[in-house]
PDB file of C-alpha atoms in Angstrom:
ATOM      1  CA  MET A   1      94.351 146.421  88.801  1.00  0.00           C
ATOM      2  CA  LYS A   2      96.747 146.620  91.641  1.00  0.00           C
ATOM      3  CA  GLN A   3      95.286 147.767  94.910  1.00  0.00           C
ATOM      4  CA  THR A   4      96.088 147.504  98.707  1.00  0.00           C
ATOM      5  CA  THR A   5      94.404 148.150 101.781  1.00  0.00           C
ATOM      6  CA  VAL A   6      96.557 149.624 104.611  1.00  0.00           C
ATOM      7  CA  THR A   7      95.958 150.735 108.178  1.00  0.00           C
ATOM      8  CA  GLY A   8      98.046 153.346 110.109  1.00  0.00           C
ATOM      9  CA  LYS A   9      97.819 155.706 113.087  1.00  0.00           C
ATOM     10  CA  THR A  10      96.729 158.473 110.686  1.00  0.00           C
ATOM     11  CA  VAL A  11      95.226 158.486 107.111  1.00  0.00           C
ATOM     12  CA  GLU A  12      98.501 160.157 106.063  1.00  0.00           C
ATOM     13  CA  GLU A  13     100.659 157.357 107.436  1.00  0.00           C
ATOM     14  CA  ALA A  14      98.547 154.667 105.844  1.00  0.00           C
ATOM     15  CA  VAL A  15      98.556 156.299 102.441  1.00  0.00           C
ATOM     16  CA  SER A  16     102.424 156.613 102.622  1.00  0.00           C
ATOM     17  CA  ALA A  17     102.777 152.977 103.560  1.00  0.00           C
ATOM     18  CA  ALA A  18     100.429 152.009 100.584  1.00  0.00           C
ATOM     19  CA  LEU A  19     102.403 154.129  98.125  1.00  0.00           C
ATOM     20  CA  ILE A  20     105.653 152.359  99.143  1.00  0.00           C
ATOM     21  CA  GLU A  21     103.938 149.021  98.708  1.00  0.00           C
ATOM     22  CA  LEU A  22     102.516 149.834  95.331  1.00  0.00           C
ATOM     23  CA  GLN A  23     105.790 151.598  94.281  1.00  0.00           C
ATOM     24  CA  ALA A  24     103.706 154.624  93.038  1.00  0.00           C
ATOM     25  CA  SER A  25     103.569 158.245  93.284  1.00  0.00           C
ATOM     26  CA  ARG A  26     100.346 160.107  94.814  1.00  0.00           C
ATOM     27  CA  GLU A  27      99.408 161.130  91.350  1.00  0.00           C
ATOM     28  CA  GLU A  28      99.321 157.680  90.050  1.00  0.00           C
ATOM     29  CA  VAL A  29      96.797 156.341  92.655  1.00  0.00           C
ATOM     30  CA  GLU A  30      93.170 156.695  93.762  1.00  0.00           C
ATOM     31  CA  ILE A  31      92.791 156.925  97.552  1.00  0.00           C
ATOM     32  CA  HIS A  32      89.524 155.892  99.427  1.00  0.00           C
ATOM     33  CA  VAL A  33      89.443 156.467 103.167  1.00  0.00           C
ATOM     34  CA  LEU A  34      87.633 153.488 104.618  1.00  0.00           C
ATOM     35  CA  GLU A  35      88.000 154.513 108.188  1.00  0.00           C
ATOM     36  CA  GLU A  36      89.250 157.788 109.830  1.00  0.00           C
ATOM     37  CA  ALA A  37      91.514 157.383 112.795  1.00  0.00           C
ATOM     38  CA  LYS A  38      89.863 158.020 116.241  1.00  0.00           C
ATOM     39  CA  ARG A  39      91.675 158.917 119.451  1.00  0.00           C
ATOM     40  CA  GLY A  40      90.557 156.807 122.476  1.00  0.00           C
ATOM     41  CA  PHE A  41      90.703 157.530 126.121  1.00  0.00           C
ATOM     42  CA  PHE A  42      93.992 156.633 127.944  1.00  0.00           C
ATOM     43  CA  GLY A  43      94.927 154.450 124.989  1.00  0.00           C
ATOM     44  CA  PHE A  44      91.782 152.497 124.920  1.00  0.00           C
ATOM     45  CA  GLY A  45      88.992 152.425 122.246  1.00  0.00           C
ATOM     46  CA  GLY A  46      91.152 154.227 119.683  1.00  0.00           C
ATOM     47  CA  LYS A  47      90.884 153.318 116.125  1.00  0.00           C
ATOM     48  CA  GLN A  48      93.350 153.235 113.427  1.00  0.00           C
ATOM     49  CA  ALA A  49      92.871 154.789 109.944  1.00  0.00           C
ATOM     50  CA  THR A  50      92.234 152.438 107.144  1.00  0.00           C
ATOM     51  CA  VAL A  51      92.632 153.379 103.410  1.00  0.00           C
ATOM     52  CA  ALA A  52      92.169 151.560 100.199  1.00  0.00           C
ATOM     53  CA  VAL A  53      94.770 152.676  97.578  1.00  0.00           C
ATOM     54  CA  SER A  54      94.601 151.601  93.954  1.00  0.00           C
ATOM     55  CA  LEU A  55      96.692 152.380  90.839  1.00  0.00           C
ATOM     56  CA  LYS A  56      94.916 154.421  88.311  1.00  0.00           C
ATOM     57  CA  GLU A  57      94.592 152.868  84.851  1.00  0.00           C
ATOM     58  CA  LYS A  58      97.361 154.085  82.611  1.00  0.00           C
ATOM     59  CA  ASP A  59      96.506 155.126  79.120  1.00  0.00           C
ATOM     60  CA  PRO A  60      97.372 151.940  77.297  1.00  0.00           C
ATOM     61  CA  VAL A  61      98.719 153.679  74.046  1.00  0.00           C
ATOM     62  CA  ALA A  62     100.908 156.124  75.938  1.00  0.00           C
ATOM     63  CA  TYR A  63     102.220 153.332  78.010  1.00  0.00           C
ATOM     64  CA  ALA A  64     102.925 151.100  75.084  1.00  0.00           C
ATOM     65  CA  ILE A  65     104.796 153.873  73.252  1.00  0.00           C
ATOM     66  CA  ALA A  66     106.901 154.685  76.428  1.00  0.00           C
ATOM     67  CA  PHE A  67     107.596 151.005  76.904  1.00  0.00           C
ATOM     68  CA  LEU A  68     108.843 150.532  73.280  1.00  0.00           C
ATOM     69  CA  GLN A  69     110.759 153.694  73.349  1.00  0.00           C
ATOM     70  CA  GLU A  70     112.775 152.581  76.338  1.00  0.00           C
ATOM     71  CA  VAL A  71     113.248 149.125  75.025  1.00  0.00           C
ATOM     72  CA  THR A  72     114.394 150.100  71.502  1.00  0.00           C
ATOM     73  CA  GLU A  73     116.770 152.771  73.110  1.00  0.00           C
ATOM     74  CA  GLN A  74     118.363 150.089  75.309  1.00  0.00           C
ATOM     75  CA  MET A  75     118.675 147.851  72.240  1.00  0.00           C
ATOM     76  CA  GLY A  76     120.807 150.591  70.753  1.00  0.00           C
ATOM     77  CA  VAL A  77     118.232 151.016  68.010  1.00  0.00           C
ATOM     78  CA  PRO A  78     116.247 154.222  68.721  1.00  0.00           C
ATOM     79  CA  VAL A  79     113.138 154.684  66.779  1.00  0.00           C
ATOM     80  CA  THR A  80     110.314 157.014  66.223  1.00  0.00           C
ATOM     81  CA  ILE A  81     106.931 155.514  66.932  1.00  0.00           C
ATOM     82  CA  SER A  82     103.609 156.706  65.419  1.00  0.00           C
ATOM     83  CA  LEU A  83     100.171 155.720  66.063  1.00  0.00           C
ATOM     84  CA  GLN A  84      97.866 154.578  63.166  1.00  0.00           C
ATOM     85  CA  GLU A  85      94.257 155.054  64.120  1.00  0.00           C
ATOM     86  CA  SER A  86      92.058 152.257  63.182  1.00  0.00           C
ATOM     87  CA  SER A  87      88.669 151.191  64.502  1.00  0.00           C
ATOM     88  CA  GLU A  88      89.647 147.564  65.284  1.00  0.00           C
ATOM     89  CA  ASP A  89      92.919 147.805  67.151  1.00  0.00           C
ATOM     90  CA  ILE A  90      95.864 150.028  68.162  1.00  0.00           C
ATOM     91  CA  ALA A  91      98.552 149.898  65.425  1.00  0.00           C
ATOM     92  CA  LEU A  92     101.938 151.272  66.139  1.00  0.00           C
ATOM     93  CA  GLN A  93     104.307 151.968  63.277  1.00  0.00           C
ATOM     94  CA  LEU A  94     108.157 151.914  64.036  1.00  0.00           C
ATOM     95  CA  ALA A  95     110.534 153.899  61.964  1.00  0.00           C
ATOM     96  CA  GLY A  96     114.364 154.488  62.155  1.00  0.00           C
ATOM     97  CA  GLU A  97     117.726 153.897  60.831  1.00  0.00           C
ATOM     98  CA  LYS A  98     118.429 150.297  61.733  1.00  0.00           C
ATOM     99  CA  ILE A  99     114.922 149.072  61.563  1.00  0.00           C
ATOM    100  CA  ALA A 100     115.966 145.567  60.128  1.00  0.00           C
ATOM    101  CA  ILE A 101     117.361 144.728  63.575  1.00  0.00           C
ATOM    102  CA  LEU A 102     113.834 145.275  65.136  1.00  0.00           C
ATOM    103  CA  ILE A 103     112.152 143.121  62.444  1.00  0.00           C
ATOM    104  CA  GLY A 104     114.478 140.206  62.518  1.00  0.00           C
ATOM    105  CA  LYS A 105     114.507 137.055  60.557  1.00  0.00           C
ATOM    106  CA  ARG A 106     110.990 136.560  59.252  1.00  0.00           C
ATOM    107  CA  GLY A 107     109.663 139.120  61.563  1.00  0.00           C
ATOM    108  CA  GLN A 108     110.578 137.205  64.703  1.00  0.00           C
ATOM    109  CA  THR A 109     111.994 140.117  66.622  1.00  0.00           C
ATOM    110  CA  LEU A 110     109.074 142.439  65.685  1.00  0.00           C
ATOM    111  CA  ASN A 111     106.710 139.557  66.743  1.00  0.00           C
ATOM    112  CA  ALA A 112     108.630 139.115  70.143  1.00  0.00           C
ATOM    113  CA  LEU A 113     108.487 142.897  70.716  1.00  0.00           C
ATOM    114  CA  GLN A 114     104.646 142.891  69.841  1.00  0.00           C
ATOM    115  CA  TYR A 115     104.004 139.983  72.309  1.00  0.00           C
ATOM    116  CA  LEU A 116     105.968 141.667  75.174  1.00  0.00           C
ATOM    117  CA  THR A 117     104.271 144.986  74.557  1.00  0.00           C
ATOM    118  CA  ASN A 118     100.918 143.408  74.756  1.00  0.00           C
ATOM    119  CA  LEU A 119     101.833 141.687  77.948  1.00  0.00           C
ATOM    120  CA  ALA A 120     103.185 144.754  79.519  1.00  0.00           C
ATOM    121  CA  VAL A 121     100.143 146.862  78.651  1.00  0.00           C
ATOM    122  CA  ASN A 122      97.643 144.269  79.829  1.00  0.00           C
ATOM    123  CA  GLN A 123      99.565 143.880  83.102  1.00  0.00           C
ATOM    124  CA  TYR A 124      98.075 147.381  83.884  1.00  0.00           C
ATOM    125  CA  SER A 125      94.786 147.314  82.230  1.00  0.00           C
ATOM    126  CA  ASP A 126      91.389 146.236  83.278  1.00  0.00           C
ATOM    127  CA  HIS A 127      90.077 145.308  79.979  1.00  0.00           C
ATOM    128  CA  TYR A 128      92.043 143.470  77.249  1.00  0.00           C
ATOM    129  CA  VAL A 129      93.970 145.877  74.955  1.00  0.00           C
ATOM    130  CA  ARG A 130      95.477 144.493  71.775  1.00  0.00           C
ATOM    131  CA  ILE A 131      98.388 146.313  70.234  1.00  0.00           C
ATOM    132  CA  SER A 132      99.831 145.481  66.839  1.00  0.00           C
ATOM    133  CA  LEU A 133     103.388 146.514  65.895  1.00  0.00           C
ATOM    134  CA  ASP A 134     104.672 147.145  62.229  1.00  0.00           C
ATOM    135  CA  ALA A 135     107.955 148.529  60.973  1.00  0.00           C
ATOM    136  CA  GLU A 136     108.401 149.998  57.462  1.00  0.00           C
ATOM    137  CA  ASN A 137     105.214 148.253  56.361  1.00  0.00           C
ATOM    138  CA  TYR A 138     106.813 144.802  57.008  1.00  0.00           C
ATOM    139  CA  ARG A 139     103.514 143.139  57.760  1.00  0.00           C
ATOM    140  CA  GLN A 140     101.981 144.438  54.515  1.00  0.00           C
ATOM    141  CA  ARG A 141     104.928 143.164  52.541  1.00  0.00           C
ATOM    142  CA  ARG A 142     104.913 139.849  54.374  1.00  0.00           C
ATOM    143  CA  GLN A 143     101.233 139.479  53.649  1.00  0.00           C
ATOM    144  CA  GLU A 144     101.866 139.975  49.950  1.00  0.00           C
ATOM    145  CA  SER A 145     104.700 137.465  49.702  1.00  0.00           C
ATOM    146  CA  LEU A 146     102.653 134.893  51.717  1.00  0.00           C
ATOM    147  CA  GLU A 147      99.877 135.311  49.312  1.00  0.00           C
ATOM    148  CA  ARG A 148     102.134 134.748  46.374  1.00  0.00           C
ATOM    149  CA  LEU A 149     103.553 131.734  48.140  1.00  0.00           C
ATOM    150  CA  ALA A 150     100.026 130.454  48.667  1.00  0.00           C
ATOM    151  CA  LEU A 151      98.770 130.826  45.177  1.00  0.00           C
ATOM    152  CA  HIS A 152     102.083 129.407  43.643  1.00  0.00           C
ATOM    153  CA  THR A 153     101.950 126.353  46.001  1.00  0.00           C
ATOM    154  CA  ALA A 154      98.205 125.763  45.292  1.00  0.00           C
ATOM    155  CA  GLN A 155      98.921 125.752  41.529  1.00  0.00           C
ATOM    156  CA  LYS A 156     101.557 123.082  42.081  1.00  0.00           C
ATOM    157  CA  VAL A 157      99.324 120.957  44.332  1.00  0.00           C
ATOM    158  CA  ALA A 158      96.432 121.099  41.809  1.00  0.00           C
ATOM    159  CA  ALA A 159      98.791 120.189  39.009  1.00  0.00           C
ATOM    160  CA  THR A 160     100.567 117.191  40.755  1.00  0.00           C
ATOM    161  CA  LEU A 161      97.773 116.097  42.938  1.00  0.00           C
ATOM    162  CA  LYS A 162     100.255 115.773  45.694  1.00  0.00           C
ATOM    163  CA  ALA A 163      99.806 117.610  49.125  1.00  0.00           C
ATOM    164  CA  VAL A 164     102.503 120.129  50.197  1.00  0.00           C
ATOM    165  CA  ALA A 165     103.168 121.274  53.744  1.00  0.00           C
ATOM    166  CA  LEU A 166     104.393 124.858  54.120  1.00  0.00           C
ATOM    167  CA  GLU A 167     107.037 125.716  56.729  1.00  0.00           C
ATOM    168  CA  PRO A 168     105.919 126.394  60.293  1.00  0.00           C
ATOM    169  CA  MET A 169     104.291 129.862  60.762  1.00  0.00           C
ATOM    170  CA  PRO A 170     102.568 131.709  63.516  1.00  0.00           C
ATOM    171  CA  SER A 171      98.787 131.854  63.550  1.00  0.00           C
ATOM    172  CA  ASN A 172      98.330 135.159  61.902  1.00  0.00           C
ATOM    173  CA  GLU A 173     100.432 134.173  58.954  1.00  0.00           C
ATOM    174  CA  ARG A 174      98.504 130.741  58.641  1.00  0.00           C
ATOM    175  CA  LYS A 175      95.327 132.777  58.435  1.00  0.00           C
ATOM    176  CA  ILE A 176      96.664 134.730  55.526  1.00  0.00           C
ATOM    177  CA  ILE A 177      97.351 131.546  53.616  1.00  0.00           C
ATOM    178  CA  HIS A 178      93.942 129.974  54.497  1.00  0.00           C
ATOM    179  CA  LEU A 179      92.120 133.253  53.397  1.00  0.00           C
ATOM    180  CA  ALA A 180      94.184 133.469  50.262  1.00  0.00           C
ATOM    181  CA  LEU A 181      93.101 130.071  49.037  1.00  0.00           C
ATOM    182  CA  ARG A 182      89.541 129.959  50.567  1.00  0.00           C
ATOM    183  CA  THR A 183      87.832 130.219  47.198  1.00  0.00           C
ATOM    184  CA  ASN A 184      90.066 127.882  45.324  1.00  0.00           C
ATOM    185  CA  GLN A 185      88.066 124.865  44.275  1.00  0.00           C
ATOM    186  CA  ARG A 186      90.843 122.481  43.482  1.00  0.00           C
ATOM    187  CA  ILE A 187      92.643 122.272  46.731  1.00  0.00           C
ATOM    188  CA  GLU A 188      91.953 122.612  50.456  1.00  0.00           C
ATOM    189  CA  THR A 189      93.997 123.884  53.374  1.00  0.00           C
ATOM    190  CA  THR A 190      94.267 122.635  56.936  1.00  0.00           C
ATOM    191  CA  SER A 191      96.838 123.397  59.713  1.00  0.00           C
ATOM    192  CA  GLU A 192      98.715 120.504  61.319  1.00  0.00           C
ATOM    193  CA  GLY A 193     101.108 120.002  64.130  1.00  0.00           C
ATOM    194  CA  VAL A 194     101.725 121.788  67.516  1.00  0.00           C
ATOM    195  CA  GLU A 195     102.572 125.441  68.157  1.00  0.00           C
ATOM    196  CA  PRO A 196     105.309 126.793  67.414  1.00  0.00           C
ATOM    197  CA  PHE A 197     105.805 124.192  64.659  1.00  0.00           C
ATOM    198  CA  ARG A 198     102.143 124.292  63.465  1.00  0.00           C
ATOM    199  CA  LYS A 199     102.031 124.687  59.608  1.00  0.00           C
ATOM    200  CA  VAL A 200      99.574 124.803  56.705  1.00  0.00           C
ATOM    201  CA  LEU A 201      98.992 121.750  54.545  1.00  0.00           C
ATOM    202  CA  ILE A 202      97.675 122.365  51.031  1.00  0.00           C
ATOM    203  CA  ARG A 203      96.183 119.336  49.556  1.00  0.00           C
ATOM    204  CA  PRO A 204      94.157 118.430  46.442  1.00  0.00           C
ATOM    205  CA  LYS A 205      90.331 118.495  47.153  1.00  0.00           C
ATOM    206  CA  ARG A 206      88.807 115.091  47.132  1.00  0.00           C
ATOM    207  CA  ILE A 207      86.287 114.664  44.442  1.00  0.00           C
ATOM    208  CA  LYS A 208      82.853 113.933  45.901  1.00  0.00           C
ATOM    209  CA  ASN A 209      80.290 112.016  43.838  1.00  0.00           C
TER     210      ASN A 209
ATOM    211  CA  MET B   1     123.459 155.567  67.286  1.00  0.00           C
ATOM    212  CA  GLY B   2     122.637 154.611  70.829  1.00  0.00           C
ATOM    213  CA  GLU B   3     124.621 152.432  73.109  1.00  0.00           C
ATOM    214  CA  THR B   4     123.370 148.969  73.843  1.00  0.00           C
ATOM    215  CA  MET B   5     122.537 148.324  77.474  1.00  0.00           C
ATOM    216  CA  ILE B   6     121.689 144.632  77.814  1.00  0.00           C
ATOM    217  CA  ALA B   7     121.224 144.493  81.576  1.00  0.00           C
ATOM    218  CA  GLU B   8     119.055 147.552  81.561  1.00  0.00           C
ATOM    219  CA  LEU B   9     117.136 146.161  78.460  1.00  0.00           C
ATOM    220  CA  ILE B  10     116.262 142.868  80.468  1.00  0.00           C
ATOM    221  CA  GLU B  11     115.329 144.801  83.499  1.00  0.00           C
ATOM    222  CA  THR B  12     112.963 147.244  81.510  1.00  0.00           C
ATOM    223  CA  ILE B  13     111.084 144.250  79.859  1.00  0.00           C
ATOM    224  CA  VAL B  14     110.851 142.068  83.017  1.00  0.00           C
ATOM    225  CA  LYS B  15     109.880 144.905  85.361  1.00  0.00           C
ATOM    226  CA  ALA B  16     106.952 145.685  83.012  1.00  0.00           C
ATOM    227  CA  LEU B  17     105.647 142.074  83.150  1.00  0.00           C
ATOM    228  CA  VAL B  18     105.831 141.106  86.879  1.00  0.00           C
ATOM    229  CA  ASP B  19     103.833 141.927  89.925  1.00  0.00           C
ATOM    230  CA  HIS B  20     107.031 142.539  92.020  1.00  0.00           C
ATOM    231  CA  PRO B  21     109.316 144.778  89.977  1.00  0.00           C
ATOM    232  CA  GLU B  22     111.313 145.721  93.023  1.00  0.00           C
ATOM    233  CA  GLU B  23     112.626 142.102  93.023  1.00  0.00           C
ATOM    234  CA  VAL B  24     113.911 141.966  89.619  1.00  0.00           C
ATOM    235  CA  ARG B  25     117.664 141.453  89.553  1.00  0.00           C
ATOM    236  CA  VAL B  26     120.053 141.095  86.605  1.00  0.00           C
ATOM    237  CA  THR B  27     123.720 140.155  86.933  1.00  0.00           C
ATOM    238  CA  GLU B  28     126.221 139.888  84.171  1.00  0.00           C
ATOM    239  CA  HIS B  29     129.347 137.812  83.707  1.00  0.00           C
ATOM    240  CA  MET B  30     131.552 136.600  80.904  1.00  0.00           C
ATOM    241  CA  ASP B  31     131.885 132.977  79.999  1.00  0.00           C
ATOM    242  CA  GLY B  32     134.532 132.721  77.356  1.00  0.00           C
ATOM    243  CA  ASN B  33     133.420 135.024  74.675  1.00  0.00           C
ATOM    244  CA  LYS B  34     129.835 134.881  75.710  1.00  0.00           C
ATOM    245  CA  LEU B  35     128.019 137.388  77.912  1.00  0.00           C
ATOM    246  CA  VAL B  36     125.918 135.549  80.432  1.00  0.00           C
ATOM    247  CA  TYR B  37     122.960 137.450  82.109  1.00  0.00           C
ATOM    248  CA  GLN B  38     121.428 135.923  85.137  1.00  0.00           C
ATOM    249  CA  LEU B  39     117.818 137.117  85.822  1.00  0.00           C
ATOM    250  CA  SER B  40     116.110 136.522  89.135  1.00  0.00           C
ATOM    251  CA  VAL B  41     112.444 137.480  89.969  1.00  0.00           C
ATOM    252  CA  HIS B  42     110.124 136.963  92.949  1.00  0.00           C
ATOM    253  CA  SER B  43     109.081 133.328  93.022  1.00  0.00           C
ATOM    254  CA  ILE B  44     105.393 134.324  92.354  1.00  0.00           C
ATOM    255  CA  ASP B  45     106.472 135.999  89.184  1.00  0.00           C
ATOM    256  CA  MET B  46     108.461 132.983  87.839  1.00  0.00           C
ATOM    257  CA  GLY B  47     105.472 131.925  85.712  1.00  0.00           C
ATOM    258  CA  LYS B  48     105.094 135.392  84.170  1.00  0.00           C
ATOM    259  CA  VAL B  49     108.611 135.648  82.870  1.00  0.00           C
ATOM    260  CA  ILE B  50     108.650 132.074  81.505  1.00  0.00           C
ATOM    261  CA  GLY B  51     105.059 131.729  80.267  1.00  0.00           C
ATOM    262  CA  LYS B  52     103.172 128.819  78.797  1.00  0.00           C
ATOM    263  CA  GLN B  53     105.714 126.584  77.111  1.00  0.00           C
ATOM    264  CA  GLY B  54     108.414 129.168  77.632  1.00  0.00           C
ATOM    265  CA  ARG B  55     106.722 131.605  75.246  1.00  0.00           C
ATOM    266  CA  VAL B  56     107.542 134.785  77.272  1.00  0.00           C
ATOM    267  CA  ALA B  57     111.141 133.709  77.996  1.00  0.00           C
ATOM    268  CA  LYS B  58     111.613 133.005  74.291  1.00  0.00           C
ATOM    269  CA  ALA B  59     110.368 136.436  73.430  1.00  0.00           C
ATOM    270  CA  ILE B  60     112.692 138.042  75.859  1.00  0.00           C
ATOM    271  CA  ARG B  61     115.700 136.106  74.512  1.00  0.00           C
ATOM    272  CA  THR B  62     114.717 136.976  71.004  1.00  0.00           C
ATOM    273  CA  VAL B  63     114.828 140.703  71.783  1.00  0.00           C
ATOM    274  CA  VAL B  64     117.943 140.436  73.783  1.00  0.00           C
ATOM    275  CA  ASN B  65     119.698 138.425  71.147  1.00  0.00           C
ATOM    276  CA  ALA B  66     118.711 140.851  68.379  1.00  0.00           C
ATOM    277  CA  ALA B  67     120.343 143.686  70.558  1.00  0.00           C
ATOM    278  CA  GLY B  68     123.513 141.551  71.041  1.00  0.00           C
ATOM    279  CA  ALA B  69     123.764 140.452  67.483  1.00  0.00           C
ATOM    280  CA  HIS B  70     123.819 144.027  66.408  1.00  0.00           C
ATOM    281  CA  ASN B  71     126.840 144.620  68.704  1.00  0.00           C
ATOM    282  CA  ASN B  72     128.450 141.365  67.624  1.00  0.00           C
ATOM    283  CA  LYS B  73     127.922 139.931  71.161  1.00  0.00           C
ATOM    284  CA  GLN B  74     126.970 136.436  72.050  1.00  0.00           C
ATOM    285  CA  ILE B  75     124.467 136.511  74.776  1.00  0.00           C
ATOM    286  CA  ALA B  76     122.895 133.921  76.973  1.00  0.00           C
ATOM    287  CA  LEU B  77     119.948 134.694  79.242  1.00  0.00           C
ATOM    288  CA  GLU B  78     119.556 132.406  82.257  1.00  0.00           C
ATOM    289  CA  ILE B  79     116.501 132.560  84.583  1.00  0.00           C
ATOM    290  CA  VAL B  80     117.322 131.401  88.022  1.00  0.00           C
TER     291      VAL B  80
END
């Protein structure tokens, strides 16, 4: 959380200086007076006022929505954003006319927006907040197609006894593959390579005696 | 349909990520048929806009390019 300690001739002056430094308005901050100003005799023994001013924590969901609204508007792709309540995380659903632009090839634009939104929200939050973004159920559809790919490739590996490497994927997508094949007795999965080119390797299970 | 505002878009994103939003500057110029945006931030914030292995810069470029592509514009983002 951003905060600053400022001294001034009066409490009022110190607070004003702190607001300029934090680039905030009075409603956005909490003010603690550490020391009141005291007037001395003939210019001696006087004390300046000291205040500690800190930015109030913003509501992460409201902040995320406002951030995304502004970003998508400036991209020229205005959207409506709705919050999907869930116990685990904060899920925002984007809907609008040209939603494909916000999803991008293999979801890369959606993933970039999600990453930047998380950075922006956590810049102001004390505790770590995790926000997930979806647009027109893209993530659900992507999960289903990854699961199909996993099963199909596993069948091929089991039949040919030759390992197959899938194309590079982000960690959440690799996890979907690993989970989809976890109970398969004939093959095993590992991840290999270095981000962002890390990929899943599906190979026949070695037969143990 | 809204208008694309690339310079404002870059500013909105970057200001949300840095400790010194007042020192975020974006300038625009043409290089052939390419629109070039130069971004400068406070030196302390450099790491925040680039990120580990350039991850943040890459995400910003992805979003900016998506906005540009939908307006048939080629865009380059330079961080100086």
